[in-house]
PDB file of C-alpha atoms and ligand atoms in Angstrom:
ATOM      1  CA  UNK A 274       6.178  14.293  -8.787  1.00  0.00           C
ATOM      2  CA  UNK A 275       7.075  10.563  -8.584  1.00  0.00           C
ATOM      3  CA  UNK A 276       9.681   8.296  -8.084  1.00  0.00           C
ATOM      4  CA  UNK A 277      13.528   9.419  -8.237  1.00  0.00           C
ATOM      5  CA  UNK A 278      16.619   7.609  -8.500  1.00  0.00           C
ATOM      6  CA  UNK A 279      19.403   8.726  -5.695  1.00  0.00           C
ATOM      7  CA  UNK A 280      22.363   7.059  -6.524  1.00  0.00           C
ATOM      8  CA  UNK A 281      21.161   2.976  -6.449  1.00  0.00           C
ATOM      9  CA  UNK A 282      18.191   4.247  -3.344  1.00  0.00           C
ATOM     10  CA  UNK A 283      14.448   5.824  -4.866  1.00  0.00           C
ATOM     11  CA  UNK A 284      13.012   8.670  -3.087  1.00  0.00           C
ATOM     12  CA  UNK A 285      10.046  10.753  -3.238  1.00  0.00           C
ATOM     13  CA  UNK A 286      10.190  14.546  -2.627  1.00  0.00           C
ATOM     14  CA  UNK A 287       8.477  15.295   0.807  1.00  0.00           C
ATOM     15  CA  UNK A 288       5.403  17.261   1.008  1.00  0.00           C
ATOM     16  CA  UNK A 289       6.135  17.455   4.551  1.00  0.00           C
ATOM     17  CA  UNK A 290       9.580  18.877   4.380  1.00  0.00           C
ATOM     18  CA  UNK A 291      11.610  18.472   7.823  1.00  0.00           C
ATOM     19  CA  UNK A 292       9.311  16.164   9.040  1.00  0.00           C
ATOM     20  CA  UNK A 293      10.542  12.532   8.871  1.00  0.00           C
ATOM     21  CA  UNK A 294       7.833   9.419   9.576  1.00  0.00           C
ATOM     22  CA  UNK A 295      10.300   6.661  10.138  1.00  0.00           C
ATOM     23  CA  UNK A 296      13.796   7.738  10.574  1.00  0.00           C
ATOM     24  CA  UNK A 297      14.350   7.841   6.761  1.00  0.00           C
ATOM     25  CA  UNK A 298      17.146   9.386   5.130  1.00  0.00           C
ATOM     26  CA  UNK A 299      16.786  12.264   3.687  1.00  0.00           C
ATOM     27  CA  UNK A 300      18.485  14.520   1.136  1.00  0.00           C
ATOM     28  CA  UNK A 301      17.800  18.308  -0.722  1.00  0.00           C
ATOM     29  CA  UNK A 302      18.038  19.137  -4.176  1.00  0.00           C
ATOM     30  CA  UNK A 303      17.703  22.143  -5.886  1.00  0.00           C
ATOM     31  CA  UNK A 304      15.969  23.660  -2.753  1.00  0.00           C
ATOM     32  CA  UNK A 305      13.239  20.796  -2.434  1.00  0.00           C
ATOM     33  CA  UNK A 306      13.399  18.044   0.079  1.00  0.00           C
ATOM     34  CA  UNK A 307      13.419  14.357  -1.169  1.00  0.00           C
ATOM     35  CA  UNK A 308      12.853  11.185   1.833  1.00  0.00           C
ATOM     36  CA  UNK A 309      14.665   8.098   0.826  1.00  0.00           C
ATOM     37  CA  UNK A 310      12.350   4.990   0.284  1.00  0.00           C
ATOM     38  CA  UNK A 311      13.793   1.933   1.765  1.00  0.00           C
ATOM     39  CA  UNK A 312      12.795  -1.250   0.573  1.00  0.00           C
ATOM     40  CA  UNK A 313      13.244  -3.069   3.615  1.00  0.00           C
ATOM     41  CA  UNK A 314      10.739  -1.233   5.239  1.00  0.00           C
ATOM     42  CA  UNK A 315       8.402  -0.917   2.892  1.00  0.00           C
ATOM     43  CA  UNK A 316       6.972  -3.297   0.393  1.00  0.00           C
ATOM     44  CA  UNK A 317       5.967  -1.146  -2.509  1.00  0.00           C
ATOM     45  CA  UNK A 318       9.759   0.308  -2.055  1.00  0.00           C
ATOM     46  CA  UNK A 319      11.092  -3.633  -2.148  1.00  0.00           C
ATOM     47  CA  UNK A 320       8.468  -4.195  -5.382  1.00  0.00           C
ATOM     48  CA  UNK A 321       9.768  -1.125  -7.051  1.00  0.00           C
ATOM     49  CA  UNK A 322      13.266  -1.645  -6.669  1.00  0.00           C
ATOM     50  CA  UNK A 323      12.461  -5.516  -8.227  1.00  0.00           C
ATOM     51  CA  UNK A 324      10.942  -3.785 -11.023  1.00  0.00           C
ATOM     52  CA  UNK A 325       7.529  -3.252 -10.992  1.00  0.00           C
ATOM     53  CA  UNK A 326       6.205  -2.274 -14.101  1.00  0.00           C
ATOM     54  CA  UNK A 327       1.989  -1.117 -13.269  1.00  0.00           C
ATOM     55  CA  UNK A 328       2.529   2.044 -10.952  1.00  0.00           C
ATOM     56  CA  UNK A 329      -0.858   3.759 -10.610  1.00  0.00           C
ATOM     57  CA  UNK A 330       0.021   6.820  -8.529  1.00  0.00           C
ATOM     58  CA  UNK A 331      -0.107   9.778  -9.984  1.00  0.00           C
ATOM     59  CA  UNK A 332      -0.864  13.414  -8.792  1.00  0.00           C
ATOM     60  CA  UNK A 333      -4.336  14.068  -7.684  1.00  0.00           C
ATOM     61  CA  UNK A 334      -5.690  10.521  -7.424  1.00  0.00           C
ATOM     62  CA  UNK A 335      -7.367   9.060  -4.582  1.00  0.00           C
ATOM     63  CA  UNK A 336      -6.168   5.530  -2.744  1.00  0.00           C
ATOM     64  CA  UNK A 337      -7.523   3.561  -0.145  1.00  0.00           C
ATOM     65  CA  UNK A 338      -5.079   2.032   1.853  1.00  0.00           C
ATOM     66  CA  UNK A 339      -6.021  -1.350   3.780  1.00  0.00           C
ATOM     67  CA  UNK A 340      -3.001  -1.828   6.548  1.00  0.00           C
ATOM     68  CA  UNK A 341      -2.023   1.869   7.161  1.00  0.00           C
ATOM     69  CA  UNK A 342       0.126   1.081  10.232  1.00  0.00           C
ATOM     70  CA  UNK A 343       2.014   3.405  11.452  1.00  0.00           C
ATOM     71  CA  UNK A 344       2.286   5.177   8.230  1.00  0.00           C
ATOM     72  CA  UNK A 345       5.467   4.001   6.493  1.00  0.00           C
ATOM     73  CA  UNK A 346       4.316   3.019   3.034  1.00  0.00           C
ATOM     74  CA  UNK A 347       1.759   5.456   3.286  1.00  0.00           C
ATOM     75  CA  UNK A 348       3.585   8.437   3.641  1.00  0.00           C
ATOM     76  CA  UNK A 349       5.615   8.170   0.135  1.00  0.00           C
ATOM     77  CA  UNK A 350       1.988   7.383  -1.528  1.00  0.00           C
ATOM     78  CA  UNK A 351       0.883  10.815   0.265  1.00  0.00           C
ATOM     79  CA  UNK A 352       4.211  12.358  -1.423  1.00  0.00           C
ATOM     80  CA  UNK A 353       3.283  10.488  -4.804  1.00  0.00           C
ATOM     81  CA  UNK A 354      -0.465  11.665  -5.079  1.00  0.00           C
ATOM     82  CA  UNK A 355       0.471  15.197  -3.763  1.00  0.00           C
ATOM     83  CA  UNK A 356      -2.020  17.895  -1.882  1.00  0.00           C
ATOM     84  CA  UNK A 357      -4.419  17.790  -4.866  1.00  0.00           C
ATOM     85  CA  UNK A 358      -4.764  13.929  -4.139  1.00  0.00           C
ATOM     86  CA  UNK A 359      -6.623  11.719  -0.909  1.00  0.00           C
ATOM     87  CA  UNK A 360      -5.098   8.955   0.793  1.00  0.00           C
ATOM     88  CA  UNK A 361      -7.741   7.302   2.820  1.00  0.00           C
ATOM     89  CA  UNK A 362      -5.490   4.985   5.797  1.00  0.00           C
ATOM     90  CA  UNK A 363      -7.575   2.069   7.341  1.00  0.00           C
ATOM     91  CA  UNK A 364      -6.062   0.554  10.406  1.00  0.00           C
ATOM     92  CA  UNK A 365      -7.133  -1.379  13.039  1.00  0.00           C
ATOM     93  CA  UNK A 366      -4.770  -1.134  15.792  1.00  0.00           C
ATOM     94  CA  UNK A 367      -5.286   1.797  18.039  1.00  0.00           C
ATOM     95  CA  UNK A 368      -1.411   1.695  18.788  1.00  0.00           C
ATOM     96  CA  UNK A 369      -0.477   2.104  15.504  1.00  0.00           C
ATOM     97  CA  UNK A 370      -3.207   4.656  14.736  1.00  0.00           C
ATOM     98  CA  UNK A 371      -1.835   6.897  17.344  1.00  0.00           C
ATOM     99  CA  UNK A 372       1.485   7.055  15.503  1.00  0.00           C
ATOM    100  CA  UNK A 373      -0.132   7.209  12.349  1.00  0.00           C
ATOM    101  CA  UNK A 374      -2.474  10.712  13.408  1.00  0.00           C
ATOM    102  CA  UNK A 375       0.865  12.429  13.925  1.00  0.00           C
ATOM    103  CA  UNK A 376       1.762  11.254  10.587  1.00  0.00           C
ATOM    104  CA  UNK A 377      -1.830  12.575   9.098  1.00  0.00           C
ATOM    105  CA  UNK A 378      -1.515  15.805  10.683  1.00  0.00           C
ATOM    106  CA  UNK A 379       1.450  17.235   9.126  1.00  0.00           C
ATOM    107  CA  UNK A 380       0.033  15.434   5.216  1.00  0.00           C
ATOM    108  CA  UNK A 381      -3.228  17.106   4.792  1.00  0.00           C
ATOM    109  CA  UNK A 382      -3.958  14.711   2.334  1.00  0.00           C
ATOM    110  CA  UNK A 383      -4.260  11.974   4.507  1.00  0.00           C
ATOM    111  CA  UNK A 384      -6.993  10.617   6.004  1.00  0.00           C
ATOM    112  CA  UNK A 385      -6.712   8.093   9.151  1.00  0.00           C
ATOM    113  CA  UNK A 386      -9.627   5.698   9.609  1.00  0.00           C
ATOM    114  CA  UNK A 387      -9.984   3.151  12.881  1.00  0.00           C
ATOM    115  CA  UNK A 388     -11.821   0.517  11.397  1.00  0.00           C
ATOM    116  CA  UNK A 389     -11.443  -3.760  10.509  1.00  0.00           C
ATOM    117  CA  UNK A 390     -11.245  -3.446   6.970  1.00  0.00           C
ATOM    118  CA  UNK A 391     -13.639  -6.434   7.201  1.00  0.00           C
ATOM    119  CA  UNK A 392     -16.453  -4.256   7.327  1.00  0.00           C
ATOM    120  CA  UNK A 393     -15.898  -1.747   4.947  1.00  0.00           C
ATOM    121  CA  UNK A 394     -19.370  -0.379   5.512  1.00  0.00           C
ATOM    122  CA  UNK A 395     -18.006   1.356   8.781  1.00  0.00           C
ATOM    123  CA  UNK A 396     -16.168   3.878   6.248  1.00  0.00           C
ATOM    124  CA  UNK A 397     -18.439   3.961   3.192  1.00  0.00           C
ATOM    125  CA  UNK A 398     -19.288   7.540   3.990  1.00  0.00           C
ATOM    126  CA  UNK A 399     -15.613   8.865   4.153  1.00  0.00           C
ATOM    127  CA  UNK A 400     -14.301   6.771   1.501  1.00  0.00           C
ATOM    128  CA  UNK A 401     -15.941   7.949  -2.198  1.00  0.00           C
ATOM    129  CA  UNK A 402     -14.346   6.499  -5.261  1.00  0.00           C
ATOM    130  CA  UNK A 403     -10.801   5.581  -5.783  1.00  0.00           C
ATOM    131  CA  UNK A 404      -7.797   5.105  -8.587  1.00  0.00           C
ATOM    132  CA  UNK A 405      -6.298   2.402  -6.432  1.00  0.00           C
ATOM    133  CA  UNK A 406      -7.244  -0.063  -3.416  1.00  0.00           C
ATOM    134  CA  UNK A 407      -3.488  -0.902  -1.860  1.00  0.00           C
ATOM    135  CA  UNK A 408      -3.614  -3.789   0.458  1.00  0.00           C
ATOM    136  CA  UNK A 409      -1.178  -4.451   3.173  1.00  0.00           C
ATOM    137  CA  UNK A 410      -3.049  -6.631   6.157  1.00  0.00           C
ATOM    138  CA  UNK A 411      -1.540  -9.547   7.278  1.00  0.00           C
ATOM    139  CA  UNK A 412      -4.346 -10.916   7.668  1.00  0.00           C
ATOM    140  CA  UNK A 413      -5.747 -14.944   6.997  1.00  0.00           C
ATOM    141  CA  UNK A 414      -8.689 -13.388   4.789  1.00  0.00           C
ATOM    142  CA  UNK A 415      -6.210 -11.319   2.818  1.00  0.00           C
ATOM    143  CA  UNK A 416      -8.337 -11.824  -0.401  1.00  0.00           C
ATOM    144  CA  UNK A 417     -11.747 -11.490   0.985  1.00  0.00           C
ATOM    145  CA  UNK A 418     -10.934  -8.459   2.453  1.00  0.00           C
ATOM    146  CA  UNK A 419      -9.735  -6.975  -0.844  1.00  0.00           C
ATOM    147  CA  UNK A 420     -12.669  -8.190  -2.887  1.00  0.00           C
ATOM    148  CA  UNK A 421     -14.925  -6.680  -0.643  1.00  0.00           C
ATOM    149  CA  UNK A 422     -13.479  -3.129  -0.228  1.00  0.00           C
ATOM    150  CA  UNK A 423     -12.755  -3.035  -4.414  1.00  0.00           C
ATOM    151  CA  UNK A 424     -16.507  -4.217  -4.906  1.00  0.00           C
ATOM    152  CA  UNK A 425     -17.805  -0.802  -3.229  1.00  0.00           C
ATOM    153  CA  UNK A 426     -14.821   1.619  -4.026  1.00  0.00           C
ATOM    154  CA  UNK A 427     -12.628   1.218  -7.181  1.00  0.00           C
ATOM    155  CA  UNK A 428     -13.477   3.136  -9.615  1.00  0.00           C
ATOM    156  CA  UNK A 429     -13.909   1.581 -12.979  1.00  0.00           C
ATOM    157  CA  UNK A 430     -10.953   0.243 -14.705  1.00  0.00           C
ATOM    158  CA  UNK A 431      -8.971   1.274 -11.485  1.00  0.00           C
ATOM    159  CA  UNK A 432      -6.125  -1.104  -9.917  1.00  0.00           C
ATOM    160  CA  UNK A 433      -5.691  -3.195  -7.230  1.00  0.00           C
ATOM    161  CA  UNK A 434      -2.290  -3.631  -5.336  1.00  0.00           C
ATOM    162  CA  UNK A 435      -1.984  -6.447  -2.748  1.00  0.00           C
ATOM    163  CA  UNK A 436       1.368  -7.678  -0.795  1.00  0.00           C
ATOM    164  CA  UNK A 437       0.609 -10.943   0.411  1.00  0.00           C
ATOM    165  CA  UNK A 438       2.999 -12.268   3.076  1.00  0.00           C
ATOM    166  CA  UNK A 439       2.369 -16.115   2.727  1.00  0.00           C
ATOM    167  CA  UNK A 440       3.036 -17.564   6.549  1.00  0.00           C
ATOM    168  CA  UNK A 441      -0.511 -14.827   7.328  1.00  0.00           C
ATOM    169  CA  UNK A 442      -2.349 -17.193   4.826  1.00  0.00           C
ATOM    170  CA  UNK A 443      -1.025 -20.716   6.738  1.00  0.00           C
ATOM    171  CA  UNK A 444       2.108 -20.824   8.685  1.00  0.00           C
ATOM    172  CA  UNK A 445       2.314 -24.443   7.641  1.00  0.00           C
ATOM    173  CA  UNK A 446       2.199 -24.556   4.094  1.00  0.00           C
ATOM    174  CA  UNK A 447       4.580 -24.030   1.802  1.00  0.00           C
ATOM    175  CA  UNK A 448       4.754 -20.654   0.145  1.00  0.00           C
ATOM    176  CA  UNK A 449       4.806 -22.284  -3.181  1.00  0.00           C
ATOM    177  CA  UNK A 450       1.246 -23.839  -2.768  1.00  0.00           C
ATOM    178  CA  UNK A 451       0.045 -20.716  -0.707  1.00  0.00           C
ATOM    179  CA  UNK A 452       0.740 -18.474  -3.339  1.00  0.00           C
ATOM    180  CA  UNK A 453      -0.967 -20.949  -5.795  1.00  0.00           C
ATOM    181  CA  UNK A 454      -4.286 -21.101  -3.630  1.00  0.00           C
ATOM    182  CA  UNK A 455      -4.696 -17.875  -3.227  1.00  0.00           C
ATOM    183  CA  UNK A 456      -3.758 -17.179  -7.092  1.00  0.00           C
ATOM    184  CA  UNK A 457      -6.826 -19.450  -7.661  1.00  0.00           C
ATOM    185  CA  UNK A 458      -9.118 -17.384  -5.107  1.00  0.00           C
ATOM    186  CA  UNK A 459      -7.734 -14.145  -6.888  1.00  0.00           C
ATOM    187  CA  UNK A 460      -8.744 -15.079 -10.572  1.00  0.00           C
ATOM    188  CA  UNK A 461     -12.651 -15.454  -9.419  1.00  0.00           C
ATOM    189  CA  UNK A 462     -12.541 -11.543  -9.017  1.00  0.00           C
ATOM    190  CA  UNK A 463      -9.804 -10.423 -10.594  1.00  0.00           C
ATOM    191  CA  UNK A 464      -7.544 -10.063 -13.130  1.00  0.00           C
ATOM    192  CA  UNK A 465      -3.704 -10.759 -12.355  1.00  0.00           C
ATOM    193  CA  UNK A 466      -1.715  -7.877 -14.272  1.00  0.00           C
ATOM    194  CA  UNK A 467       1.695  -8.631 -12.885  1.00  0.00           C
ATOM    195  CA  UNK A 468       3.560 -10.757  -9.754  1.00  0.00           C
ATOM    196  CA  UNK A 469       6.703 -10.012  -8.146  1.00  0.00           C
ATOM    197  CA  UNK A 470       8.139 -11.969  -5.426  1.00  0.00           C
ATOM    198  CA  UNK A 471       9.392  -9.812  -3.033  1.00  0.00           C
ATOM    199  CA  UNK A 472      12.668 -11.351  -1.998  1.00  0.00           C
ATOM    200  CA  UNK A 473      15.637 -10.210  -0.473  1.00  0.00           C
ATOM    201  CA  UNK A 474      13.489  -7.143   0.796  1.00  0.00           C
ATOM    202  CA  UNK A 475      10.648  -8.826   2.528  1.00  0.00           C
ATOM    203  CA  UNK A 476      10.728 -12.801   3.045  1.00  0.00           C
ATOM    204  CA  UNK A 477       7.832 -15.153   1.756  1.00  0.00           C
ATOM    205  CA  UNK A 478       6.002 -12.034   0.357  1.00  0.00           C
ATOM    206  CA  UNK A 479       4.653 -11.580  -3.014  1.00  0.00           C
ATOM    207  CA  UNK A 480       3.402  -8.574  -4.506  1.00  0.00           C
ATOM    208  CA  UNK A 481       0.570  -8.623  -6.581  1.00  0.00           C
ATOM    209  CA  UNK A 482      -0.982  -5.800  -8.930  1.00  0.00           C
ATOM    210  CA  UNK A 483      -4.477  -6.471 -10.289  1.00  0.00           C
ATOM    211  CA  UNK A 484      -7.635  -5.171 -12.059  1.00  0.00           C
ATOM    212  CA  UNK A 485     -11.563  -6.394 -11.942  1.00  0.00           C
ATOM    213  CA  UNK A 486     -12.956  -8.323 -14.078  1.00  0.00           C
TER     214      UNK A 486
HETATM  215  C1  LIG B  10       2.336  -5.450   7.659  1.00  0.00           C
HETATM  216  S1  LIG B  10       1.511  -4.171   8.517  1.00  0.00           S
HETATM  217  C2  LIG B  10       1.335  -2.896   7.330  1.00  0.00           C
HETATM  218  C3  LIG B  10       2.571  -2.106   7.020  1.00  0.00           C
HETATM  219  C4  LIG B  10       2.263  -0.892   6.165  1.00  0.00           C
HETATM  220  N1  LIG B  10       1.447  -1.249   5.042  1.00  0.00           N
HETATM  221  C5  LIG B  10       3.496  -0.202   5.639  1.00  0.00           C
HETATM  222  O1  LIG B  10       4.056  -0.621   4.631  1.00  0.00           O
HETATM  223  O2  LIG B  10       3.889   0.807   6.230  1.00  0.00           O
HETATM  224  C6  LIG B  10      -0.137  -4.790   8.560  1.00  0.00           C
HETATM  225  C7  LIG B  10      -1.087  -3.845   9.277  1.00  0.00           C
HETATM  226  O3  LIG B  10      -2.417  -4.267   8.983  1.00  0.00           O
HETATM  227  C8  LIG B  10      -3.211  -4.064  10.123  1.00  0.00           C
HETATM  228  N2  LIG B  10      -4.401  -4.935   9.967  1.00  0.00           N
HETATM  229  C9  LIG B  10      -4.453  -6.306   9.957  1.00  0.00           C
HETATM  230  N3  LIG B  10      -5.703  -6.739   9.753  1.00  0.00           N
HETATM  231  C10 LIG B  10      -6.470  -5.619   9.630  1.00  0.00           C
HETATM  232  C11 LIG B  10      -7.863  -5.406   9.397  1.00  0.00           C
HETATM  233  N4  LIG B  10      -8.686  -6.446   9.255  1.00  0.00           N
HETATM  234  N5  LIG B  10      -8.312  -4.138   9.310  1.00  0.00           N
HETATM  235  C12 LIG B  10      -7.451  -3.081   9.461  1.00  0.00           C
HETATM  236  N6  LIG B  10      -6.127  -3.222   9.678  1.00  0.00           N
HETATM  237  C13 LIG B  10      -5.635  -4.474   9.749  1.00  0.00           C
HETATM  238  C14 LIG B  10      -2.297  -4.436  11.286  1.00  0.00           C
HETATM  239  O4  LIG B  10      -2.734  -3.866  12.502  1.00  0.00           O
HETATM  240  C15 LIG B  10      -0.970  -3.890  10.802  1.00  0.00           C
HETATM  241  O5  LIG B  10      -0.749  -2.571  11.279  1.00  0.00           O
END
């Protein structure tokens, strides 16, 4: 289980074989189905591919995952953590959760949740413990959000992945002084283990990887 190389593409092998979630490519080896992680769609591909060093999922762990959508990014971490492992999904969007329940029912390790990720106390009782808190919300309180949900879930020495897209933040600042502000906001709570700007993948994005203080 993890990440393989496919020529210059990574992949994960399916734990859904035959079922594809967003029109990836796909390929078999050795009997086993493998779904090809594109970078352009996903930003924990596009991070990956521009090196990310930290990579916290392993077999058996549990993640919470703030931005589910319709599943994309979460499906290879489902693949990654494997049936022994729980992915809990948080969306908000009942459009996207409706794509993303199709997605959940053929992964039986993960769990979809319709909730704001603002209020984190709406899924306290589903949501124990977890390795990792991956953030993905487009949202303006990007960092609050995150503090909140790691305060009351991650586990001791666990880690913290957030993809900030800058223009979410303020359309009218420059990226540069974005990232710098929120850098600032970051360090009151966290730890910054590693930064990777996300370019030519995913425009204005950076990709952050973190632990508590
Ligand atoms: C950029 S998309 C996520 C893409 C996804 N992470 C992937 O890689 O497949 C951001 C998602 O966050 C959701 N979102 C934004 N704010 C939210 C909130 N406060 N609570 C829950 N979901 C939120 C949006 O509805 C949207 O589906």
């Amino acid at each position: 289980m993890g990440v393989y190389k496919y020529g210059g593409k990574i992949a994960t092998k399916s734990l859904a074989p035959g079922f594809r979630v967003y029109a990836e490519e796909v390929f078999k080896k050795n009997g086993k189905e493998y779904r090809v992680w594109n970078p352009f769609k996903s930003k924990l591909a596009a991070a990956i591919k521009k090196g990310l060093k930290n990579f916290p999922f392993k077999e058996g762990i549990n993640v919470l995952y703030l931005g589910a959508a319709t599943g994309t990014t979460c499906s290879h971490v489902s693949d990654l953590i494997g049936k022994k492992g729980k992915l809990f999904c948080v969306e908000f969007s009942a459009d996207s959760m409706k794509e993303l329940i199709k997605v959940c029912e053929k992964r039986r390790n993960m769990y979809p949740i319709l909730a704001d990720a603002r209020t984190p106390e709406n899924y306290e009782k589903i949501v124990g413990k977890v390795e990792v808190v991956y953030e993905d919300v487009a949202d303006p309180e990007q960092v609050k959000i995150l503090e909140i949900n790691a305060k009351k879930f991650l586990k001791k020495n666990g880690i913290v992945m957030l993809a900030l897209k800058a223009p979410c933040i303020d359309s009218s600042e420059k990226k540069g002084k974005i990232y710098e502000e929120t850098e600032k906001q970051l360090k009151k709570e966290f730890e910054i283990v590693e930064k990777i700007d996300l370019e030519p993948f995913e425009k204005e994005h950076r990709f952050y990887v973190l632990k508590q203080q």
